[in-house]
Coordinates of C-alpha atoms and ligand atoms in Angstrom, one line a residue:
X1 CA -10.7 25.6 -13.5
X2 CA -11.7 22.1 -12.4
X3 CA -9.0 19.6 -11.0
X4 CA -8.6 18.2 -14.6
X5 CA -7.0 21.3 -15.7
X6 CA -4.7 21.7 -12.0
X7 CA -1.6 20.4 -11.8
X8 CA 0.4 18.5 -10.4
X9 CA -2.2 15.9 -10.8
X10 CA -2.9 12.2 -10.3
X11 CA -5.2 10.5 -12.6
X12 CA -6.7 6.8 -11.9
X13 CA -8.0 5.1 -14.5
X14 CA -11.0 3.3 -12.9
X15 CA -11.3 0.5 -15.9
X16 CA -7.9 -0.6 -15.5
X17 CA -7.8 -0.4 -11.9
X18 CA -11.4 -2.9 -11.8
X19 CA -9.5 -5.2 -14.3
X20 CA -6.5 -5.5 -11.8
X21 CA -8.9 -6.4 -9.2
X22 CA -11.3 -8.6 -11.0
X23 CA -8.2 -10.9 -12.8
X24 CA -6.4 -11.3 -8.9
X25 CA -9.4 -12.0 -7.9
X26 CA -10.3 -14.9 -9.9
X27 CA -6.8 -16.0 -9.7
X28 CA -6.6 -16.4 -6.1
X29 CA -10.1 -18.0 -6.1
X30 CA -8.9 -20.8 -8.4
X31 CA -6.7 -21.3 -5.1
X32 CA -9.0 -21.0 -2.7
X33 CA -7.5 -17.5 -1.6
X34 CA -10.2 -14.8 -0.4
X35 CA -8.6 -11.1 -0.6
X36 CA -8.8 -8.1 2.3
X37 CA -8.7 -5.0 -0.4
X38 CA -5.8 -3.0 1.5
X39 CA -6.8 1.2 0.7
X40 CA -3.8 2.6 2.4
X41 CA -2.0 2.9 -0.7
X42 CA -4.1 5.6 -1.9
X43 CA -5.0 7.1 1.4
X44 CA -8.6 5.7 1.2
X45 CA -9.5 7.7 -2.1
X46 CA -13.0 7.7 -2.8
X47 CA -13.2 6.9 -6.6
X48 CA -10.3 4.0 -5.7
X49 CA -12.3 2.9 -2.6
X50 CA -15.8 2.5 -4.8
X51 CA -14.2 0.1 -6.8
X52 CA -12.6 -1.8 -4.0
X53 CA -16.1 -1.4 -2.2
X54 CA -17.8 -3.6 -5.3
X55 CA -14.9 -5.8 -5.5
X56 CA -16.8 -8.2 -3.1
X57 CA -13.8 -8.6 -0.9
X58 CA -14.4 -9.8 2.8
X59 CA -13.0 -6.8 3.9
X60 CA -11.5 -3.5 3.1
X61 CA -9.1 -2.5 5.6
X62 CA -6.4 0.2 6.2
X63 CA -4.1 1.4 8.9
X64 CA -5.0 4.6 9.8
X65 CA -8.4 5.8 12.1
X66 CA -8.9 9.2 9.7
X67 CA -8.9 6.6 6.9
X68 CA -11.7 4.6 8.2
X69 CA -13.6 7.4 9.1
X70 CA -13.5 8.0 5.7
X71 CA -14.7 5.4 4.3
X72 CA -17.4 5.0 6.8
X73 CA -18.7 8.3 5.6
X74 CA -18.4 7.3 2.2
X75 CA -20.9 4.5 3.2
X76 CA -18.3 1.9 2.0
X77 CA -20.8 -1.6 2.2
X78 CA -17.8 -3.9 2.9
X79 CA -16.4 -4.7 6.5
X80 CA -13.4 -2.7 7.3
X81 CA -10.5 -3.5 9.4
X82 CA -7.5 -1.7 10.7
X83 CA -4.3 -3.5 9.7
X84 CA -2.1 -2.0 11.8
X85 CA -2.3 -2.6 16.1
X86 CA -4.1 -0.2 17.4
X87 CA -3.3 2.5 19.7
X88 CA -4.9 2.3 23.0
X89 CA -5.8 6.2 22.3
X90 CA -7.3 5.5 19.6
X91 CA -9.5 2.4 21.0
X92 CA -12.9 3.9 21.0
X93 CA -12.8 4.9 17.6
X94 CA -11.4 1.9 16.0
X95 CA -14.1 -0.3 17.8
X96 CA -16.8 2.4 16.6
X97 CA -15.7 2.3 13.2
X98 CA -13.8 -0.9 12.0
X99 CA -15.4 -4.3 12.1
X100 CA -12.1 -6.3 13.0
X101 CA -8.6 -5.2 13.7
X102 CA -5.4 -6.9 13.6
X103 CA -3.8 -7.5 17.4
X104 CA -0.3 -8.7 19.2
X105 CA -0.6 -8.2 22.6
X106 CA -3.0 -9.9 25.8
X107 CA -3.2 -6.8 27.2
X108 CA -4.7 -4.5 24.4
X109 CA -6.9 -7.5 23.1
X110 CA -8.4 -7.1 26.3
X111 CA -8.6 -3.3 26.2
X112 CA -10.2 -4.0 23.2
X113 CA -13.0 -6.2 24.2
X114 CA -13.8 -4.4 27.3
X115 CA -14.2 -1.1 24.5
X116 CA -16.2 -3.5 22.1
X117 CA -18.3 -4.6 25.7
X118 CA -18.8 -0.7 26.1
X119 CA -20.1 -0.2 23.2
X120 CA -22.4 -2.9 22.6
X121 CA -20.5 -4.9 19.7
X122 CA -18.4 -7.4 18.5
X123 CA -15.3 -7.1 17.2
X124 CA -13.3 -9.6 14.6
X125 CA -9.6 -10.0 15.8
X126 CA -6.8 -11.9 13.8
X127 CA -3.6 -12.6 15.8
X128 CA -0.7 -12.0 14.2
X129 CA 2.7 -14.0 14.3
X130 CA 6.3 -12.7 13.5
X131 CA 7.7 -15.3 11.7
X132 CA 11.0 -13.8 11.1
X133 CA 10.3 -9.8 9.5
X134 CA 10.8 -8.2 12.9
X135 CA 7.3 -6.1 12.9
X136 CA 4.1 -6.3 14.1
X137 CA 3.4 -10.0 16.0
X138 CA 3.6 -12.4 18.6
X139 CA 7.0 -14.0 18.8
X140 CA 6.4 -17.0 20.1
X141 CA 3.7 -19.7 18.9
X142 CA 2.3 -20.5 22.5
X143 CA 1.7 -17.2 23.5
X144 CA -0.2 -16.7 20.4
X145 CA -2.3 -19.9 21.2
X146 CA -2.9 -18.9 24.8
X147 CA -4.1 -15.4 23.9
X148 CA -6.4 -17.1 20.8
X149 CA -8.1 -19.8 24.2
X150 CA -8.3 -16.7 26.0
X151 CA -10.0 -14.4 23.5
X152 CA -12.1 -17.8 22.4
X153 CA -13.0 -18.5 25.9
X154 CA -13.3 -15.5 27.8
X155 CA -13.3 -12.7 25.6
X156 CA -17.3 -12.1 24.6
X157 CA -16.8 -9.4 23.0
X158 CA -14.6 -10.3 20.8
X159 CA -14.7 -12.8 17.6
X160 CA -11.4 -14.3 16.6
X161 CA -11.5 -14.2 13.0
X162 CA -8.2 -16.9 12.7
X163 CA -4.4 -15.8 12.3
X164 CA -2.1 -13.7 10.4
X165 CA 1.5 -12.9 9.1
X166 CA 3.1 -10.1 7.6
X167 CA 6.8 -10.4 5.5
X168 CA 8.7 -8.3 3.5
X169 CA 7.6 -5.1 5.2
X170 CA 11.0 -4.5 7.6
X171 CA 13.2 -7.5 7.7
X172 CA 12.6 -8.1 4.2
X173 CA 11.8 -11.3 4.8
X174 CA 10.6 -13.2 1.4
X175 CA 7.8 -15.2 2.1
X176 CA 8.4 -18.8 1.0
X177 CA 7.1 -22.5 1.8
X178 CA 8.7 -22.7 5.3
X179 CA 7.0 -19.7 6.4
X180 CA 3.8 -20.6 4.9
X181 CA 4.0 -23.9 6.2
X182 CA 4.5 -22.2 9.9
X183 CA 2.0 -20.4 9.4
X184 CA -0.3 -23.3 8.3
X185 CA 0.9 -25.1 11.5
X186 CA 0.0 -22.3 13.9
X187 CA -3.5 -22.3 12.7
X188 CA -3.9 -26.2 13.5
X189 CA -2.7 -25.4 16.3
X190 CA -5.1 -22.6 17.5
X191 CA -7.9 -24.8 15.8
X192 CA -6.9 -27.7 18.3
X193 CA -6.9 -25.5 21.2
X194 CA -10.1 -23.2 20.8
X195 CA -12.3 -26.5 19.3
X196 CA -13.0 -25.1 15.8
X197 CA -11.7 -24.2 12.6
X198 CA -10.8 -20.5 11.8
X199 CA -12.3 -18.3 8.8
X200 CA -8.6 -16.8 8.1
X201 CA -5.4 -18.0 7.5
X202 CA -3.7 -14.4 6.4
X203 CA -0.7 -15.3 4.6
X204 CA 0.9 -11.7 3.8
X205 CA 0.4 -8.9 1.8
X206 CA 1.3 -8.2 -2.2
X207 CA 4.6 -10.1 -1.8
X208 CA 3.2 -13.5 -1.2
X209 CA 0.5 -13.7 -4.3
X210 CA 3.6 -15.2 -6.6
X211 CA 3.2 -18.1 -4.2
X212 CA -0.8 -18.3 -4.9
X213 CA -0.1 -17.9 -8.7
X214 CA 2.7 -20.2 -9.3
X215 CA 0.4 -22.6 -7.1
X216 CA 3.0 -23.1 -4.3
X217 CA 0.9 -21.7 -1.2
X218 CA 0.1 -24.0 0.9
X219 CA -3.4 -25.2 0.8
X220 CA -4.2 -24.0 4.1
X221 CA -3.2 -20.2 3.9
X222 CA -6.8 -18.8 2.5
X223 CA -6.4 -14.9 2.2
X224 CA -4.2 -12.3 1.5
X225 CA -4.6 -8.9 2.9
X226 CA -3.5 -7.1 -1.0
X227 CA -3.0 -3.3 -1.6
X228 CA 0.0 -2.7 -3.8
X229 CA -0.4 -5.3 -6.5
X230 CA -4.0 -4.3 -6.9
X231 CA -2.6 -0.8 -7.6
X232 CA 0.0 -0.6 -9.7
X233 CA -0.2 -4.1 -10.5
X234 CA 3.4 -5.5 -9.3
X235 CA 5.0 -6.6 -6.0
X236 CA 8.9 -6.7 -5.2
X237 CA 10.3 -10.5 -4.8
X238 CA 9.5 -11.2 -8.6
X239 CA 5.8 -10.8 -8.6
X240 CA 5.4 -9.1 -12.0
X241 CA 2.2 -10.9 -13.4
X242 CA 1.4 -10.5 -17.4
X243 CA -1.9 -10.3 -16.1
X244 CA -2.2 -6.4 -14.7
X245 CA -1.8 -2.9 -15.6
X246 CA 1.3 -1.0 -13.8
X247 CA -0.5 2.2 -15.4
X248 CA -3.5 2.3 -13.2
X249 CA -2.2 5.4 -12.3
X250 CA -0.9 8.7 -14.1
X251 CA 0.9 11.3 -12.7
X252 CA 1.2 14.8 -14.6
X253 CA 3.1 17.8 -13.9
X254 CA 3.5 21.2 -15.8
X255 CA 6.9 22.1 -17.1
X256 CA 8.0 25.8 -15.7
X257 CA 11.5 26.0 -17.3
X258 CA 13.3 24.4 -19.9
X259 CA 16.9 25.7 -21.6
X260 CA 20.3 24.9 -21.8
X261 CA 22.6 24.8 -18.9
X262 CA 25.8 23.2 -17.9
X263 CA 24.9 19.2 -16.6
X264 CA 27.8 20.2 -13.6
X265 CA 26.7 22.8 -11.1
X266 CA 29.1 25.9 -10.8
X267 CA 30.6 26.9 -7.8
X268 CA 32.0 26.0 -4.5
X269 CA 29.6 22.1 -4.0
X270 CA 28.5 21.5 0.0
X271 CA 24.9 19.7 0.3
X272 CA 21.5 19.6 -1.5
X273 CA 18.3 21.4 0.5
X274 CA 18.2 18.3 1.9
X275 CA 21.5 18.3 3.5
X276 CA 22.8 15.5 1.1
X277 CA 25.8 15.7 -0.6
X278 CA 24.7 15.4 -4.4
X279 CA 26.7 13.6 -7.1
X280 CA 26.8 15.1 -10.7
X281 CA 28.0 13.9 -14.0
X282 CA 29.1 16.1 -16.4
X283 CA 28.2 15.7 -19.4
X284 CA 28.2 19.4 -20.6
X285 CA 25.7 21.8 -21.8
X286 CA 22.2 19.9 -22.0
X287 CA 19.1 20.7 -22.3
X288 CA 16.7 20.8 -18.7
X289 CA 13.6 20.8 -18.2
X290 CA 11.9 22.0 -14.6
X291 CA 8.0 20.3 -13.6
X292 CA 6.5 22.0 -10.7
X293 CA 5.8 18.6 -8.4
X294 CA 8.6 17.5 -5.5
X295 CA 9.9 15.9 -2.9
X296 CA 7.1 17.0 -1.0
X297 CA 5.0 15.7 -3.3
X298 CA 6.5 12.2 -4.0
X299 CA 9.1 11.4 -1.6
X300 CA 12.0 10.1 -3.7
X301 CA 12.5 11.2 -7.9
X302 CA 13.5 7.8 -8.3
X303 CA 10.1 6.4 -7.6
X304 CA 8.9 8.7 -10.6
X305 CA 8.9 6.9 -14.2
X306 CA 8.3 9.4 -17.4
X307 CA 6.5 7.9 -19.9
X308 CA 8.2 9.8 -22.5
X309 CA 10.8 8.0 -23.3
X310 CA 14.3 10.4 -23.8
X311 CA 13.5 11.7 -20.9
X312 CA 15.2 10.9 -17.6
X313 CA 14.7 12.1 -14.0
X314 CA 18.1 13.8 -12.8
X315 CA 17.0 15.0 -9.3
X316 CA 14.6 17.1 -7.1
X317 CA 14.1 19.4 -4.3
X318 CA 10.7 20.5 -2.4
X319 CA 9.1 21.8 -5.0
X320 CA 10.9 20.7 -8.3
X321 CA 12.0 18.1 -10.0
X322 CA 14.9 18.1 -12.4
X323 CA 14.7 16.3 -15.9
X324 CA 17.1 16.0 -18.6
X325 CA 15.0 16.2 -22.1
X326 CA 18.6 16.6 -24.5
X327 CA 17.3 13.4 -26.1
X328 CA 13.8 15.0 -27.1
X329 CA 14.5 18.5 -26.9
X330 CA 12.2 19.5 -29.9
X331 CA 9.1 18.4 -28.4
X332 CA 9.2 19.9 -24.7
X333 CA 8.7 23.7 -23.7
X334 CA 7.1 25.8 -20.8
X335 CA 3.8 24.8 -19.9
X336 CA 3.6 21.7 -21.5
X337 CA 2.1 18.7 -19.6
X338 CA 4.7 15.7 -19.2
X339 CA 3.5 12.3 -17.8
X340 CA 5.2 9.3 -15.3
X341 CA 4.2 6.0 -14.2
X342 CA 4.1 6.1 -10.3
X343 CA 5.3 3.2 -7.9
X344 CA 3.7 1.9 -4.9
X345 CA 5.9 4.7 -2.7
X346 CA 5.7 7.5 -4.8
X347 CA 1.9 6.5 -5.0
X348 CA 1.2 6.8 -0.7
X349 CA 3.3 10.2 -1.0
X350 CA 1.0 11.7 -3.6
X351 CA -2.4 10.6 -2.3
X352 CA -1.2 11.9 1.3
X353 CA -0.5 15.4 0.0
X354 CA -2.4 18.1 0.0
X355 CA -1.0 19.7 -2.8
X356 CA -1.8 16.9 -5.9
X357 CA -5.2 17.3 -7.3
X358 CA -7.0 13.8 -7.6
X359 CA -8.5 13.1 -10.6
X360 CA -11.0 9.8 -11.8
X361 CA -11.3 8.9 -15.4
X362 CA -14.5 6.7 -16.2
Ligands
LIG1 C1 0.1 -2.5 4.3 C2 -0.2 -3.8 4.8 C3 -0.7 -4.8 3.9 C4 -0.8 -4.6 2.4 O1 0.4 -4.5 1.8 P1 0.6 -4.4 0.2 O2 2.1 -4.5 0.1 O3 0.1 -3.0 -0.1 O4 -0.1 -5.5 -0.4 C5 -1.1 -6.0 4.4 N1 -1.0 -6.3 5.7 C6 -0.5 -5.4 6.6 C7 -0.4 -5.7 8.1 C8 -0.1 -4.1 6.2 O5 0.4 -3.2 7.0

C-alpha cells in the first residue's frame, strides 16, 4: 500500500495551491508589495515548499531550525529566513542555515553577528516593532533606531534588511492605517539615521493583505511575510478574496463505525478524556458515524469542515472523531472514505503529526 491508499491522509492539490500563489502575487505587485512565502503552516512540506521555491518570492522563511534544515536539504534555491527570534542555543545553526532572521533585542543581534563573524558570513536582520499585539518586538521606536545605527555602523557581519511588524497573532490587534502609517514612519526614521533607504518595510502577515487589495496600505509598507492566505486561501479580519481556493487542501479519514445510538450519553456525566466537561443535546436516537483521525491529529473538531454536506462534526477524542450522518444516512458505512476542508490550525496540527500520511496530487 502506497500513502494514497493510508489514511488519515492529507492531500494538496499542487495546481490550486500555484494558482493561490501566482494571483497574490500579481496582486500585491500591482501595489508594489514583494511577498516572504511563510512554510510553517505546512511544517516545510516538500511538494508545498517546491512550489513556494518557484514562486520567486525574496524569501522563504519559517520559525523553526528543523524546518530549515529541511529545506536546505531539499536544496530549496530561494533565501530563507527564520521568522521567529532566535534562541541563543540555537545560534549556530540558524546563521549556518538561514540567510536572514527576524531580531528584538541588542544583545542577541550582537550574538548574532559575532556567530555570522565566526562563521565567515553575512546575515540579513529585519528589526521588528510591537506596535500594539504584545509579541515579538521592540517596544519603543528609539531603541529600535539605536540598535538599526548600531547594527549599520558597527555590526559587519550583519546586513540590516529594513523593519518589521507582526499583528493579529496575540493581542489581536487588526492591522489598520495607523499602524501602517507607524510603521511607515519608523522606517523614515531608521532611513534618516543609518543614511540609506531600506529593502523592507514588513507590514504583517495574512491579516494585513485586505489592506494591499482594497489599496489602503500605505505606499511605503513593501512586503508581507504570507503563509496562511497562500494556503487555504483566507485570513481572519475579513480577508476572504474571490480570487483563491480554500480547498488547496483535502483531508480524508476512513469511517470505522457507523449505527444508531442515543444523541445523549447514558450514565452518570463527569469530564471528556480531556478533562472537559462536555455539553450534549439530545436529540434522540441518530445515526453516528466514527473516522479514525483526532485530536491528536488536528487539535480542535471544530477546525475540521466535511465536505459532505448533511454531515456535521459532533466531537472528538485522541483518536476519533464523532459525526452525526442522520441527514445522509444511506450513503455512509464502514470503511468508506469521507472528506473535510481544513483550516489554517487544523492544517499546522496535521502536517506536524506523525501519524497523517502526506499526499501531492499533480
Ligand atoms: C507565522 C508568521 C507569519 C505568517 O503568518 P500567516 O498568518 O501564516 O500569514 C508572518 N510573520 C511572523 C513573524 C510569523 O510568525
Amino acid at each position: 500500500m502506497t500513502a494514497r491508499d493510508r489514511y488519515p491522509q492529507l492531500e494538496v492539490d499542487l495546481g490550486k495551491l500555484k494558482e493561490n500563489l501566482t494571483a497574490l502575487k500579481e496582486r500585491c505587485q500591482d501595489s508594489f508589495v514583494g511577498i516572504i512565502g511563510v512554510v510553517k503552516g505546512v511544517n516545510a512540506w516538500p511538494a508545498v515548499v517546491r512550489e513556494f521555491d518557484a514562486a520567486g518570492f525574496s524569501y522563504l522563511a519559517t520559525s523553526r531550525v528543523d524546518q530549515l534544515r529541511k529545506m536546505r536539504e531539499q536544496g530549496v534555491q530561494t533565501p530563507l529566513m527564520l521568522i521567529r527570534i532566535p534562541m541563543r542555543t540555537e545560534l549556530a545553526d540558524v546563521v549556518s542555515l538561514a540567510d536572514a532572521s527576524l531580531q528584538s533585542d541588542m544583545d542577541m543581534l550582537r550574538a548574532t553577528d559575532a556567530e555570522a563573524a565566526r562563521q565567515g558570513k553575512t546575515h540579513g536582520v529585519l528589526l521588528m516593532i510591537d506596535l500594539g499585539d504584545l509579541r515579538e518586538g521592540f517596544w519603543s521606536a528609539e531603541e529600535l533606531v539605536d540598535a538599526a545605527v548600531e547594527v549599520e555602523t558597527k555590526l559587519k557581519h550583519l546586513h540590516l534588511l529594513g523593519v518589521g511588524v507582526n499583528l493579529s497573532c496575540y493581542g489581536s490587534i487588526r492591522p489598520d492605517k495607523r499602524n501602517m502609517q507607524g510603521l511607515s514612519s519608523l522606517a523614515l526614521e531608521v532611513e534618516q539615521a543609518i543614511g540609506r533607504p531600506v529593502e523592507f518595510v514588513s507590514g504583517g502577515a495574512s491579516t494585513s493583505t485586505y489592506m494591499v487589495l482594497d489599496g489602503t496600505m500605505p505606499y511605503r509598507v513593501n512586503n508581507l511575510r504570507l503563509g496562511e492566505i497562500l494556503l487555504v486561501g483566507r485570513a481572519n479580519y475579513g480577508c476572504d478574496p474571490d480570487f483563491t481556493h480554500r480547498d488547496a487542501f483535502t483531508l480524508r479519514a476512513e469511517v470505522i463505525e457507523c449505527r444508531d445510538k442515543p444523541s445523549f450519553p447514558v450514565g452518570q456525566l463527569t469530564v471528556d478524556a480531556f478533562g472537559r466537561e462536555g455539553h450534549y443535546e439530545d436529540r434522540g436516537i441518530r445515526r453516528r458515524a466514527l473516522i479514525a483521525v483526532g485530536k491528536v491529529d488536528y487539535g480542535d473538531p471544530a477546525d475540521l469542515f466535511p465536505r459532505m454536506s448533511g454531515v456535521e462534526v459532533l466531537g472528538a477524542s485522541s483518536d476519533h472523531t464523532i459525526l452525526d450522518v442522520e441527514a445522509v444516512k444511506d450513503r455512509i458505512k464502514v470503511g468508506d472514505i469521507l472528506e473535510f476542508d481544513v483550516n489554517y490550525a487544523s492544517l499546522v496540527n496535521l502536517t506536524n503529526t506523525p501519524g497523517v500520511f502526506l499526499v501531492s496530487k499533480e
